[in-house]
PDB file of C-alpha atoms in Angstrom:
ATOM      1  CA  UNK A   1       0.169  -0.017   0.009  1.00 68.00           C
ATOM      2  CA  UNK A   2       2.896   2.437   1.011  1.00 71.00           C
ATOM      3  CA  UNK A   3       4.722   1.501  -2.289  1.00 71.00           C
ATOM      4  CA  UNK A   4       1.318   2.425  -4.202  1.00 73.00           C
ATOM      5  CA  UNK A   5       1.067   5.648  -2.636  1.00 74.00           C
ATOM      6  CA  UNK A   6       4.533   6.493  -3.690  1.00 72.00           C
ATOM      7  CA  UNK A   7       4.183   5.740  -6.979  1.00 70.00           C
ATOM      8  CA  UNK A   8       0.689   7.827  -7.358  1.00 75.00           C
ATOM      9  CA  UNK A   9       2.119  10.620  -5.954  1.00 76.00           C
ATOM     10  CA  UNK A  10       5.218  10.748  -7.782  1.00 72.00           C
ATOM     11  CA  UNK A  11       3.311  10.320 -11.418  1.00 75.00           C
ATOM     12  CA  UNK A  12       0.615  13.119 -10.175  1.00 80.00           C
ATOM     13  CA  UNK A  13       3.608  15.064  -9.286  1.00 76.00           C
ATOM     14  CA  UNK A  14       5.193  14.479 -12.684  1.00 71.00           C
ATOM     15  CA  UNK A  15       2.181  15.078 -14.619  1.00 73.00           C
ATOM     16  CA  UNK A  16       1.914  18.626 -12.860  1.00 77.00           C
ATOM     17  CA  UNK A  17       5.070  19.758 -13.886  1.00 76.00           C
ATOM     18  CA  UNK A  18       5.061  18.179 -17.174  1.00 78.00           C
ATOM     19  CA  UNK A  19       1.597  19.693 -18.047  1.00 81.00           C
ATOM     20  CA  UNK A  20       2.277  23.552 -19.043  1.00 78.00           C
ATOM     21  CA  UNK A  21       5.268  21.906 -20.662  1.00 83.00           C
ATOM     22  CA  UNK A  22       3.675  19.749 -22.718  1.00 84.00           C
ATOM     23  CA  UNK A  23       0.783  22.080 -23.404  1.00 87.00           C
ATOM     24  CA  UNK A  24       3.125  24.880 -24.936  1.00 89.00           C
ATOM     25  CA  UNK A  25       5.370  22.785 -26.815  1.00 88.00           C
ATOM     26  CA  UNK A  26       2.523  21.443 -28.549  1.00 90.00           C
ATOM     27  CA  UNK A  27       1.075  24.524 -29.000  1.00 90.00           C
ATOM     28  CA  UNK A  28       4.190  25.956 -30.535  1.00 89.00           C
ATOM     29  CA  UNK A  29       4.919  23.208 -32.705  1.00 91.00           C
ATOM     30  CA  UNK A  30       1.343  23.414 -34.396  1.00 93.00           C
ATOM     31  CA  UNK A  31       1.250  27.358 -34.335  1.00 92.00           C
ATOM     32  CA  UNK A  32       5.141  26.791 -36.189  1.00 91.00           C
ATOM     33  CA  UNK A  33       3.606  24.769 -38.820  1.00 93.00           C
ATOM     34  CA  UNK A  34       1.335  27.309 -39.878  1.00 91.00           C
ATOM     35  CA  UNK A  35       4.357  29.522 -39.833  1.00 90.00           C
ATOM     36  CA  UNK A  36       6.431  27.225 -41.723  1.00 89.00           C
ATOM     37  CA  UNK A  37       3.581  26.881 -44.536  1.00 90.00           C
ATOM     38  CA  UNK A  38       3.164  30.733 -44.962  1.00 87.00           C
ATOM     39  CA  UNK A  39       7.048  30.786 -45.494  1.00 87.00           C
ATOM     40  CA  UNK A  40       6.441  28.211 -48.555  1.00 87.00           C
ATOM     41  CA  UNK A  41       3.645  30.294 -49.732  1.00 85.00           C
ATOM     42  CA  UNK A  42       5.887  33.061 -49.606  1.00 81.00           C
ATOM     43  CA  UNK A  43       8.324  31.492 -51.848  1.00 76.00           C
ATOM     44  CA  UNK A  44       5.755  30.707 -54.617  1.00 79.00           C
ATOM     45  CA  UNK A  45       4.463  34.146 -54.617  1.00 75.00           C
ATOM     46  CA  UNK A  46       7.856  35.680 -54.954  1.00 68.00           C
ATOM     47  CA  UNK A  47       8.148  33.991 -58.087  1.00 63.00           C
ATOM     48  CA  UNK A  48       4.505  35.311 -59.668  1.00 78.00           C
ATOM     49  CA  UNK A  49       5.677  38.943 -59.946  1.00 82.00           C
ATOM     50  CA  UNK A  50       2.484  39.735 -61.160  1.00 85.00           C
ATOM     51  CA  UNK A  51       0.431  38.174 -58.666  1.00 84.00           C
ATOM     52  CA  UNK A  52       2.771  39.631 -55.307  1.00 88.00           C
ATOM     53  CA  UNK A  53       2.577  43.230 -57.296  1.00 92.00           C
ATOM     54  CA  UNK A  54      -1.326  43.123 -57.308  1.00 92.00           C
ATOM     55  CA  UNK A  55      -1.520  42.159 -53.597  1.00 93.00           C
ATOM     56  CA  UNK A  56       0.949  44.653 -52.600  1.00 95.00           C
ATOM     57  CA  UNK A  57      -0.897  47.485 -55.080  1.00 95.00           C
ATOM     58  CA  UNK A  58      -4.150  46.939 -53.308  1.00 95.00           C
ATOM     59  CA  UNK A  59      -2.485  46.842 -49.540  1.00 96.00           C
ATOM     60  CA  UNK A  60      -0.943  50.268 -50.447  1.00 96.00           C
ATOM     61  CA  UNK A  61      -4.065  51.867 -51.780  1.00 95.00           C
ATOM     62  CA  UNK A  62      -5.855  50.762 -48.737  1.00 95.00           C
ATOM     63  CA  UNK A  63      -2.948  52.193 -46.452  1.00 95.00           C
ATOM     64  CA  UNK A  64      -3.567  55.440 -48.533  1.00 93.00           C
ATOM     65  CA  UNK A  65      -7.152  55.770 -47.187  1.00 90.00           C
ATOM     66  CA  UNK A  66      -7.449  54.625 -43.554  1.00 87.00           C
ATOM     67  CA  UNK A  67      -6.705  57.754 -42.369  1.00 78.00           C
ATOM     68  CA  UNK A  68      -9.862  58.482 -39.748  1.00 70.00           C
ATOM     69  CA  UNK A  69     -10.639  54.838 -38.578  1.00 79.00           C
ATOM     70  CA  UNK A  70     -10.002  54.991 -34.650  1.00 81.00           C
ATOM     71  CA  UNK A  71      -7.203  52.873 -33.023  1.00 88.00           C
ATOM     72  CA  UNK A  72      -8.454  51.109 -30.184  1.00 88.00           C
ATOM     73  CA  UNK A  73      -6.934  48.681 -27.873  1.00 92.00           C
ATOM     74  CA  UNK A  74      -7.809  45.602 -28.685  1.00 91.00           C
ATOM     75  CA  UNK A  75      -7.810  43.580 -24.879  1.00 91.00           C
ATOM     76  CA  UNK A  76     -10.405  46.511 -23.945  1.00 88.00           C
ATOM     77  CA  UNK A  77     -12.685  46.636 -27.514  1.00 80.00           C
ATOM     78  CA  UNK A  78     -13.238  43.645 -29.425  1.00 72.00           C
ATOM     79  CA  UNK A  79     -13.968  44.185 -32.941  1.00 64.00           C
ATOM     80  CA  UNK A  80     -15.804  41.027 -34.738  1.00 61.00           C
ATOM     81  CA  UNK A  81     -16.115  40.265 -38.120  1.00 57.00           C
ATOM     82  CA  UNK A  82     -19.542  41.376 -38.739  1.00 57.00           C
ATOM     83  CA  UNK A  83     -18.818  44.687 -38.158  1.00 65.00           C
ATOM     84  CA  UNK A  84     -18.810  48.027 -40.350  1.00 80.00           C
ATOM     85  CA  UNK A  85     -18.173  48.334 -43.901  1.00 85.00           C
ATOM     86  CA  UNK A  86     -14.644  49.693 -43.225  1.00 86.00           C
ATOM     87  CA  UNK A  87     -13.539  46.149 -41.802  1.00 88.00           C
ATOM     88  CA  UNK A  88     -15.050  43.959 -44.069  1.00 88.00           C
ATOM     89  CA  UNK A  89     -13.297  46.120 -46.791  1.00 90.00           C
ATOM     90  CA  UNK A  90      -9.954  45.339 -44.721  1.00 92.00           C
ATOM     91  CA  UNK A  91     -10.866  41.696 -44.616  1.00 90.00           C
ATOM     92  CA  UNK A  92     -10.820  41.402 -48.096  1.00 92.00           C
ATOM     93  CA  UNK A  93      -7.102  43.344 -48.818  1.00 93.00           C
ATOM     94  CA  UNK A  94      -4.083  40.753 -48.291  1.00 93.00           C
ATOM     95  CA  UNK A  95      -7.322  37.929 -48.364  1.00 90.00           C
ATOM     96  CA  UNK A  96      -6.884  34.709 -46.779  1.00 88.00           C
ATOM     97  CA  UNK A  97      -6.943  33.690 -42.992  1.00 87.00           C
ATOM     98  CA  UNK A  98      -3.053  34.216 -43.158  1.00 93.00           C
ATOM     99  CA  UNK A  99      -1.666  37.329 -44.535  1.00 94.00           C
ATOM    100  CA  UNK A 100       1.969  37.112 -43.841  1.00 95.00           C
ATOM    101  CA  UNK A 101       4.581  35.880 -41.110  1.00 96.00           C
ATOM    102  CA  UNK A 102       6.459  37.803 -38.369  1.00 97.00           C
ATOM    103  CA  UNK A 103       9.768  36.982 -37.232  1.00 97.00           C
ATOM    104  CA  UNK A 104      11.757  38.249 -34.193  1.00 97.00           C
ATOM    105  CA  UNK A 105      14.686  36.138 -33.888  1.00 96.00           C
ATOM    106  CA  UNK A 106      16.226  37.559 -30.685  1.00 95.00           C
ATOM    107  CA  UNK A 107      12.710  37.163 -28.994  1.00 94.00           C
ATOM    108  CA  UNK A 108      12.076  33.284 -30.819  1.00 94.00           C
ATOM    109  CA  UNK A 109       8.694  34.813 -32.349  1.00 96.00           C
ATOM    110  CA  UNK A 110       8.218  33.092 -35.566  1.00 96.00           C
ATOM    111  CA  UNK A 111       4.531  33.619 -36.117  1.00 96.00           C
ATOM    112  CA  UNK A 112       1.791  33.828 -38.420  1.00 96.00           C
ATOM    113  CA  UNK A 113       0.233  36.837 -39.245  1.00 97.00           C
ATOM    114  CA  UNK A 114      -3.906  37.371 -39.476  1.00 96.00           C
ATOM    115  CA  UNK A 115      -6.348  40.194 -39.859  1.00 95.00           C
ATOM    116  CA  UNK A 116      -7.572  41.526 -36.931  1.00 92.00           C
ATOM    117  CA  UNK A 117      -7.147  41.158 -33.103  1.00 93.00           C
ATOM    118  CA  UNK A 118      -9.960  38.773 -32.133  1.00 91.00           C
ATOM    119  CA  UNK A 119      -9.300  36.418 -29.778  1.00 89.00           C
ATOM    120  CA  UNK A 120      -8.931  33.477 -32.182  1.00 89.00           C
ATOM    121  CA  UNK A 121      -6.515  35.408 -34.117  1.00 91.00           C
ATOM    122  CA  UNK A 122      -4.047  36.643 -31.324  1.00 92.00           C
ATOM    123  CA  UNK A 123      -4.448  33.176 -29.212  1.00 90.00           C
ATOM    124  CA  UNK A 124      -3.003  31.492 -32.884  1.00 92.00           C
ATOM    125  CA  UNK A 125      -0.455  34.025 -34.149  1.00 95.00           C
ATOM    126  CA  UNK A 126       0.198  37.589 -34.403  1.00 97.00           C
ATOM    127  CA  UNK A 127      -3.128  39.779 -35.151  1.00 96.00           C
ATOM    128  CA  UNK A 128      -2.638  43.075 -37.106  1.00 97.00           C
ATOM    129  CA  UNK A 129      -4.373  45.793 -35.490  1.00 96.00           C
ATOM    130  CA  UNK A 130      -7.349  47.292 -37.688  1.00 94.00           C
ATOM    131  CA  UNK A 131      -6.936  51.167 -38.226  1.00 93.00           C
ATOM    132  CA  UNK A 132      -3.240  50.755 -38.766  1.00 96.00           C
ATOM    133  CA  UNK A 133      -1.498  50.195 -41.662  1.00 96.00           C
ATOM    134  CA  UNK A 134      -0.980  46.868 -43.274  1.00 97.00           C
ATOM    135  CA  UNK A 135       2.540  45.848 -43.064  1.00 97.00           C
ATOM    136  CA  UNK A 136       3.472  46.112 -46.166  1.00 97.00           C
ATOM    137  CA  UNK A 137       6.035  49.019 -45.992  1.00 96.00           C
ATOM    138  CA  UNK A 138       5.773  52.237 -47.183  1.00 95.00           C
ATOM    139  CA  UNK A 139       6.433  56.212 -45.740  1.00 95.00           C
ATOM    140  CA  UNK A 140       3.886  57.394 -42.637  1.00 95.00           C
ATOM    141  CA  UNK A 141       2.922  53.732 -42.285  1.00 96.00           C
ATOM    142  CA  UNK A 142       2.915  52.229 -38.918  1.00 97.00           C
ATOM    143  CA  UNK A 143       1.696  48.553 -38.763  1.00 98.00           C
ATOM    144  CA  UNK A 144       0.983  47.153 -35.777  1.00 98.00           C
ATOM    145  CA  UNK A 145       0.593  43.746 -34.344  1.00 98.00           C
ATOM    146  CA  UNK A 146       0.290  42.169 -31.379  1.00 97.00           C
ATOM    147  CA  UNK A 147      -0.316  38.441 -29.853  1.00 96.00           C
ATOM    148  CA  UNK A 148      -0.927  37.462 -25.842  1.00 95.00           C
ATOM    149  CA  UNK A 149       1.650  36.395 -23.574  1.00 93.00           C
ATOM    150  CA  UNK A 150       1.498  34.583 -20.914  1.00 89.00           C
ATOM    151  CA  UNK A 151      -0.554  31.869 -22.325  1.00 89.00           C
ATOM    152  CA  UNK A 152      -1.004  28.407 -21.154  1.00 87.00           C
ATOM    153  CA  UNK A 153      -0.916  26.850 -24.515  1.00 89.00           C
ATOM    154  CA  UNK A 154       1.478  28.652 -26.900  1.00 91.00           C
ATOM    155  CA  UNK A 155       4.941  31.042 -26.294  1.00 92.00           C
ATOM    156  CA  UNK A 156       3.359  33.904 -28.758  1.00 94.00           C
ATOM    157  CA  UNK A 157       4.822  36.854 -27.691  1.00 97.00           C
ATOM    158  CA  UNK A 158       6.504  35.803 -24.035  1.00 94.00           C
ATOM    159  CA  UNK A 159       9.777  36.739 -25.798  1.00 94.00           C
ATOM    160  CA  UNK A 160       8.907  40.013 -26.664  1.00 97.00           C
ATOM    161  CA  UNK A 161      10.245  41.272 -22.993  1.00 94.00           C
ATOM    162  CA  UNK A 162      13.707  39.921 -23.763  1.00 94.00           C
ATOM    163  CA  UNK A 163      13.932  42.400 -27.365  1.00 97.00           C
ATOM    164  CA  UNK A 164      16.587  44.986 -27.155  1.00 98.00           C
ATOM    165  CA  UNK A 165      17.151  48.125 -28.935  1.00 98.00           C
ATOM    166  CA  UNK A 166      19.084  47.163 -32.367  1.00 97.00           C
ATOM    167  CA  UNK A 167      17.383  43.829 -32.383  1.00 98.00           C
ATOM    168  CA  UNK A 168      15.955  42.788 -36.244  1.00 98.00           C
ATOM    169  CA  UNK A 169      12.238  42.166 -36.976  1.00 98.00           C
ATOM    170  CA  UNK A 170      11.401  40.559 -40.308  1.00 98.00           C
ATOM    171  CA  UNK A 171       7.888  40.995 -41.802  1.00 97.00           C
ATOM    172  CA  UNK A 172       6.955  38.585 -45.160  1.00 95.00           C
ATOM    173  CA  UNK A 173       3.852  39.424 -46.946  1.00 95.00           C
ATOM    174  CA  UNK A 174       2.684  39.356 -50.873  1.00 92.00           C
ATOM    175  CA  UNK A 175       5.931  37.474 -51.190  1.00 89.00           C
ATOM    176  CA  UNK A 176       7.266  40.417 -50.313  1.00 92.00           C
ATOM    177  CA  UNK A 177      10.290  40.780 -47.196  1.00 95.00           C
ATOM    178  CA  UNK A 178      10.953  43.335 -44.619  1.00 97.00           C
ATOM    179  CA  UNK A 179      13.564  44.164 -42.469  1.00 98.00           C
ATOM    180  CA  UNK A 180      13.156  46.561 -39.235  1.00 98.00           C
ATOM    181  CA  UNK A 181      15.865  47.633 -36.547  1.00 98.00           C
ATOM    182  CA  UNK A 182      14.157  48.141 -32.886  1.00 98.00           C
ATOM    183  CA  UNK A 183      14.777  51.861 -31.928  1.00 98.00           C
ATOM    184  CA  UNK A 184      12.563  52.146 -28.932  1.00 98.00           C
ATOM    185  CA  UNK A 185      10.651  50.266 -26.087  1.00 98.00           C
ATOM    186  CA  UNK A 186       8.114  51.206 -23.799  1.00 98.00           C
ATOM    187  CA  UNK A 187       5.155  50.165 -20.984  1.00 97.00           C
ATOM    188  CA  UNK A 188       2.394  52.238 -21.650  1.00 96.00           C
ATOM    189  CA  UNK A 189      -1.034  52.364 -20.299  1.00 95.00           C
ATOM    190  CA  UNK A 190      -3.784  50.811 -22.396  1.00 93.00           C
ATOM    191  CA  UNK A 191      -5.185  54.730 -23.193  1.00 91.00           C
ATOM    192  CA  UNK A 192      -1.902  55.648 -24.378  1.00 91.00           C
ATOM    193  CA  UNK A 193      -1.859  55.182 -27.760  1.00 91.00           C
ATOM    194  CA  UNK A 194       0.188  57.762 -29.364  1.00 94.00           C
ATOM    195  CA  UNK A 195       2.780  55.055 -30.325  1.00 96.00           C
ATOM    196  CA  UNK A 196      -0.115  53.110 -32.780  1.00 96.00           C
ATOM    197  CA  UNK A 197      -0.150  56.518 -34.778  1.00 94.00           C
ATOM    198  CA  UNK A 198       1.573  57.028 -37.874  1.00 94.00           C
ATOM    199  CA  UNK A 199       4.571  59.340 -38.112  1.00 94.00           C
ATOM    200  CA  UNK A 200       5.343  61.398 -41.219  1.00 94.00           C
ATOM    201  CA  UNK A 201       7.997  60.539 -43.253  1.00 94.00           C
ATOM    202  CA  UNK A 202       8.673  57.193 -41.361  1.00 97.00           C
ATOM    203  CA  UNK A 203       8.069  53.331 -42.217  1.00 98.00           C
ATOM    204  CA  UNK A 204       7.099  51.511 -38.961  1.00 98.00           C
ATOM    205  CA  UNK A 205       6.640  48.111 -37.510  1.00 98.00           C
ATOM    206  CA  UNK A 206       5.186  48.408 -33.942  1.00 98.00           C
ATOM    207  CA  UNK A 207       4.855  45.035 -31.846  1.00 98.00           C
ATOM    208  CA  UNK A 208       2.930  45.181 -28.432  1.00 98.00           C
ATOM    209  CA  UNK A 209       1.532  42.734 -25.538  1.00 97.00           C
ATOM    210  CA  UNK A 210       0.040  42.748 -22.378  1.00 96.00           C
ATOM    211  CA  UNK A 211       2.625  43.047 -19.077  1.00 95.00           C
ATOM    212  CA  UNK A 212       3.025  42.304 -16.710  1.00 94.00           C
ATOM    213  CA  UNK A 213       1.983  38.861 -16.667  1.00 88.00           C
ATOM    214  CA  UNK A 214      -0.890  37.962 -15.057  1.00 85.00           C
ATOM    215  CA  UNK A 215      -2.311  41.463 -14.664  1.00 91.00           C
ATOM    216  CA  UNK A 216      -2.169  42.854 -18.188  1.00 93.00           C
ATOM    217  CA  UNK A 217      -2.351  46.539 -16.539  1.00 95.00           C
ATOM    218  CA  UNK A 218      -0.190  47.978 -19.158  1.00 96.00           C
ATOM    219  CA  UNK A 219       1.277  47.381 -22.601  1.00 97.00           C
ATOM    220  CA  UNK A 220       4.908  46.872 -23.777  1.00 98.00           C
ATOM    221  CA  UNK A 221       5.594  48.361 -27.020  1.00 98.00           C
ATOM    222  CA  UNK A 222       8.344  47.840 -29.326  1.00 98.00           C
ATOM    223  CA  UNK A 223       8.354  50.494 -32.059  1.00 98.00           C
ATOM    224  CA  UNK A 224      10.762  49.326 -34.958  1.00 98.00           C
ATOM    225  CA  UNK A 225      11.881  51.207 -38.066  1.00 98.00           C
ATOM    226  CA  UNK A 226      12.491  50.211 -41.764  1.00 98.00           C
ATOM    227  CA  UNK A 227      15.910  49.236 -43.131  1.00 98.00           C
ATOM    228  CA  UNK A 228      17.442  47.852 -46.352  1.00 97.00           C
ATOM    229  CA  UNK A 229      17.236  43.962 -46.332  1.00 95.00           C
ATOM    230  CA  UNK A 230      20.948  44.281 -47.089  1.00 95.00           C
ATOM    231  CA  UNK A 231      21.886  46.008 -43.411  1.00 96.00           C
ATOM    232  CA  UNK A 232      20.100  43.163 -41.790  1.00 96.00           C
ATOM    233  CA  UNK A 233      21.292  39.513 -41.227  1.00 95.00           C
ATOM    234  CA  UNK A 234      19.678  37.008 -43.695  1.00 92.00           C
ATOM    235  CA  UNK A 235      16.401  35.957 -41.914  1.00 90.00           C
ATOM    236  CA  UNK A 236      14.949  32.131 -41.663  1.00 86.00           C
ATOM    237  CA  UNK A 237      12.943  31.436 -44.988  1.00 86.00           C
ATOM    238  CA  UNK A 238      11.809  28.359 -44.263  1.00 87.00           C
ATOM    239  CA  UNK A 239      10.126  28.599 -40.997  1.00 85.00           C
ATOM    240  CA  UNK A 240      10.336  27.303 -37.560  1.00 88.00           C
ATOM    241  CA  UNK A 241      10.900  23.547 -36.680  1.00 84.00           C
ATOM    242  CA  UNK A 242       9.993  21.231 -34.116  1.00 82.00           C
ATOM    243  CA  UNK A 243      13.611  22.428 -31.963  1.00 81.00           C
ATOM    244  CA  UNK A 244      12.265  25.996 -32.217  1.00 83.00           C
ATOM    245  CA  UNK A 245       9.261  25.308 -29.904  1.00 79.00           C
ATOM    246  CA  UNK A 246      11.445  24.598 -26.925  1.00 77.00           C
ATOM    247  CA  UNK A 247      12.069  27.229 -24.566  1.00 78.00           C
ATOM    248  CA  UNK A 248      15.039  27.133 -22.026  1.00 75.00           C
ATOM    249  CA  UNK A 249      12.499  27.083 -18.774  1.00 76.00           C
ATOM    250  CA  UNK A 250      11.301  23.892 -20.477  1.00 78.00           C
ATOM    251  CA  UNK A 251      14.236  22.345 -19.283  1.00 80.00           C
ATOM    252  CA  UNK A 252      13.632  22.256 -15.513  1.00 82.00           C
ATOM    253  CA  UNK A 253      10.402  20.454 -14.896  1.00 80.00           C
ATOM    254  CA  UNK A 254      11.684  17.654 -16.856  1.00 81.00           C
ATOM    255  CA  UNK A 255      15.108  17.318 -14.982  1.00 83.00           C
ATOM    256  CA  UNK A 256      13.019  17.917 -11.847  1.00 82.00           C
ATOM    257  CA  UNK A 257      10.879  14.948 -12.967  1.00 79.00           C
ATOM    258  CA  UNK A 258      13.292  12.809 -14.098  1.00 82.00           C
ATOM    259  CA  UNK A 259      15.071  13.034 -10.637  1.00 85.00           C
ATOM    260  CA  UNK A 260      12.358  12.243  -8.851  1.00 79.00           C
ATOM    261  CA  UNK A 261      11.357   9.262 -10.797  1.00 79.00           C
ATOM    262  CA  UNK A 262      14.893   8.053 -10.398  1.00 82.00           C
ATOM    263  CA  UNK A 263      15.079   8.435  -6.362  1.00 82.00           C
ATOM    264  CA  UNK A 264      11.603   6.852  -6.255  1.00 77.00           C
ATOM    265  CA  UNK A 265      12.706   3.911  -8.404  1.00 79.00           C
ATOM    266  CA  UNK A 266      16.045   3.117  -6.456  1.00 80.00           C
ATOM    267  CA  UNK A 267      13.750   3.589  -2.961  1.00 76.00           C
ATOM    268  CA  UNK A 268      11.418   0.970  -4.127  1.00 76.00           C
ATOM    269  CA  UNK A 269      13.953  -1.178  -5.560  1.00 80.00           C
ATOM    270  CA  UNK A 270      16.201  -0.773  -2.217  1.00 77.00           C
ATOM    271  CA  UNK A 271      12.754  -1.448  -0.005  1.00 71.00           C
ATOM    272  CA  UNK A 272      12.389  -4.801  -1.727  1.00 75.00           C
ATOM    273  CA  UNK A 273      15.859  -5.808  -1.407  1.00 75.00           C
ATOM    274  CA  UNK A 274      15.662  -5.279   2.202  1.00 73.00           C
ATOM    275  CA  UNK A 275      12.436  -7.051   2.526  1.00 72.00           C
ATOM    276  CA  UNK A 276      14.184  -9.923   0.638  1.00 70.00           C
ATOM    277  CA  UNK A 277      16.850 -10.174   2.873  1.00 69.00           C
ATOM    278  CA  UNK A 278      14.514 -10.222   6.064  1.00 66.00           C
ATOM    279  CA  UNK A 279      12.791 -13.015   5.018  1.00 62.00           C
ATOM    280  CA  UNK A 280      14.778 -15.804   6.814  1.00 53.00           C
ATOM    281  CA  UNK A 281      13.774 -19.621   5.932  1.00 54.00           C
ATOM    282  CA  UNK A 282      11.257 -21.662   8.470  1.00 53.00           C
ATOM    283  CA  UNK A 283      10.472 -25.545   8.118  1.00 50.00           C
ATOM    284  CA  UNK A 284       7.185 -24.543  10.013  1.00 51.00           C
ATOM    285  CA  UNK A 285       5.655 -22.213   6.864  1.00 53.00           C
ATOM    286  CA  UNK A 286       2.447 -23.743   5.572  1.00 55.00           C
ATOM    287  CA  UNK A 287       2.136 -24.073   1.759  1.00 55.00           C
ATOM    288  CA  UNK A 288       0.298 -21.178   1.996  1.00 55.00           C
ATOM    289  CA  UNK A 289       2.906 -18.659   3.556  1.00 53.00           C
ATOM    290  CA  UNK A 290       5.110 -20.615   1.256  1.00 50.00           C
ATOM    291  CA  UNK A 291       2.916 -19.369  -2.003  1.00 53.00           C
ATOM    292  CA  UNK A 292       2.535 -16.042  -1.039  1.00 53.00           C
ATOM    293  CA  UNK A 293       6.560 -15.507  -1.015  1.00 54.00           C
ATOM    294  CA  UNK A 294       8.276 -13.993  -4.200  1.00 55.00           C
ATOM    295  CA  UNK A 295       9.627 -15.941  -6.364  1.00 56.00           C
ATOM    296  CA  UNK A 296      13.526 -15.177  -4.997  1.00 57.00           C
ATOM    297  CA  UNK A 297      12.332 -15.732  -1.505  1.00 57.00           C
ATOM    298  CA  UNK A 298      11.215 -19.819  -2.219  1.00 56.00           C
ATOM    299  CA  UNK A 299      14.293 -19.941  -3.936  1.00 59.00           C
ATOM    300  CA  UNK A 300      16.100 -19.327  -0.626  1.00 59.00           C
ATOM    301  CA  UNK A 301      13.851 -20.507   1.410  1.00 56.00           C
ATOM    302  CA  UNK A 302      13.870 -24.029  -0.590  1.00 57.00           C
ATOM    303  CA  UNK A 303      17.889 -23.686  -0.895  1.00 59.00           C
ATOM    304  CA  UNK A 304      18.427 -23.607   2.994  1.00 56.00           C
ATOM    305  CA  UNK A 305      15.881 -26.104   4.177  1.00 58.00           C
ATOM    306  CA  UNK A 306      17.846 -28.378   1.719  1.00 57.00           C
ATOM    307  CA  UNK A 307      21.432 -27.545   3.386  1.00 57.00           C
ATOM    308  CA  UNK A 308      20.187 -28.059   6.814  1.00 57.00           C
ATOM    309  CA  UNK A 309      19.145 -31.526   5.328  1.00 56.00           C
ATOM    310  CA  UNK A 310      22.442 -32.499   4.221  1.00 61.00           C
ATOM    311  CA  UNK A 311      23.738 -31.137   7.567  1.00 58.00           C
ATOM    312  CA  UNK A 312      21.633 -33.251   9.953  1.00 57.00           C
ATOM    313  CA  UNK A 313      22.526 -36.255   7.255  1.00 58.00           C
ATOM    314  CA  UNK A 314      26.053 -35.946   7.883  1.00 59.00           C
ATOM    315  CA  UNK A 315      26.003 -35.465  11.876  1.00 53.00           C
ATOM    316  CA  UNK A 316      23.634 -38.568  12.215  1.00 54.00           C
ATOM    317  CA  UNK A 317      25.883 -41.220  13.639  1.00 55.00           C
ATOM    318  CA  UNK A 318      26.629 -44.661  11.915  1.00 53.00           C
ATOM    319  CA  UNK A 319      25.052 -47.865  13.532  1.00 47.00           C
TER     320      UNK A 319
END
């Protein structure tokens, strides 16, 4: 009974430790697969310049006509796909479930980019904030992307807090690659949205998420400006692998669970060996009692009995 309790408690403890690791790892793998598919699609679109140019032209025209659309914090105000006429037009620009791909190597971010900031979009990748420019570049454009952080099902923008000034972010959209260098990092209140507004003559990419974890009272905002691709290191154009789904903190629960399993296994083995040694052969044991012994104990018992019989036979005086 005691051994069963120890085993059950050990298994439950390991499950509690490993559940977040497995859940987030699986979520990262699934999202990474979508991002990898998007990377392959971008390669195909890039070799079809007519299609690429048509999509980009439509997006630039949209960006030139979005003035006046209010910019709202998506974590305070929700926009649905059944919303305004402007929103329906927005969904038809760069059409499809995924419009592009965002890569921030220093933060281990490699996510598909979707239209809008509905819960479904920002829980499965990065969402583009309606009311800001589409991420196709251009002066006077500030493309704002966001995703959840602190989720129990995927890493998403968890790594945004590790970004530093000077880091590089990449965007792939409609077969086009753009590079941005981080210029500033701010923590603001949800109502302070000035950083999301376009700046004359500047091509800006803004990334933001809720902070701190669990409280979400503020927003962590990373502002990056467009640079030439030749000024940035080559980006990973193939998409993430399963290895990229791992995070450093996942190692600790795995190690703790493994050590706990080894300790319990050694304890159970030692306890069994001790009980085997404490069991001494007894000629008065009944067949029922012998049947309850382990195979090792029975072997020791019969071996001991045979030795005693030989000893008595040898010591018996001859007539």
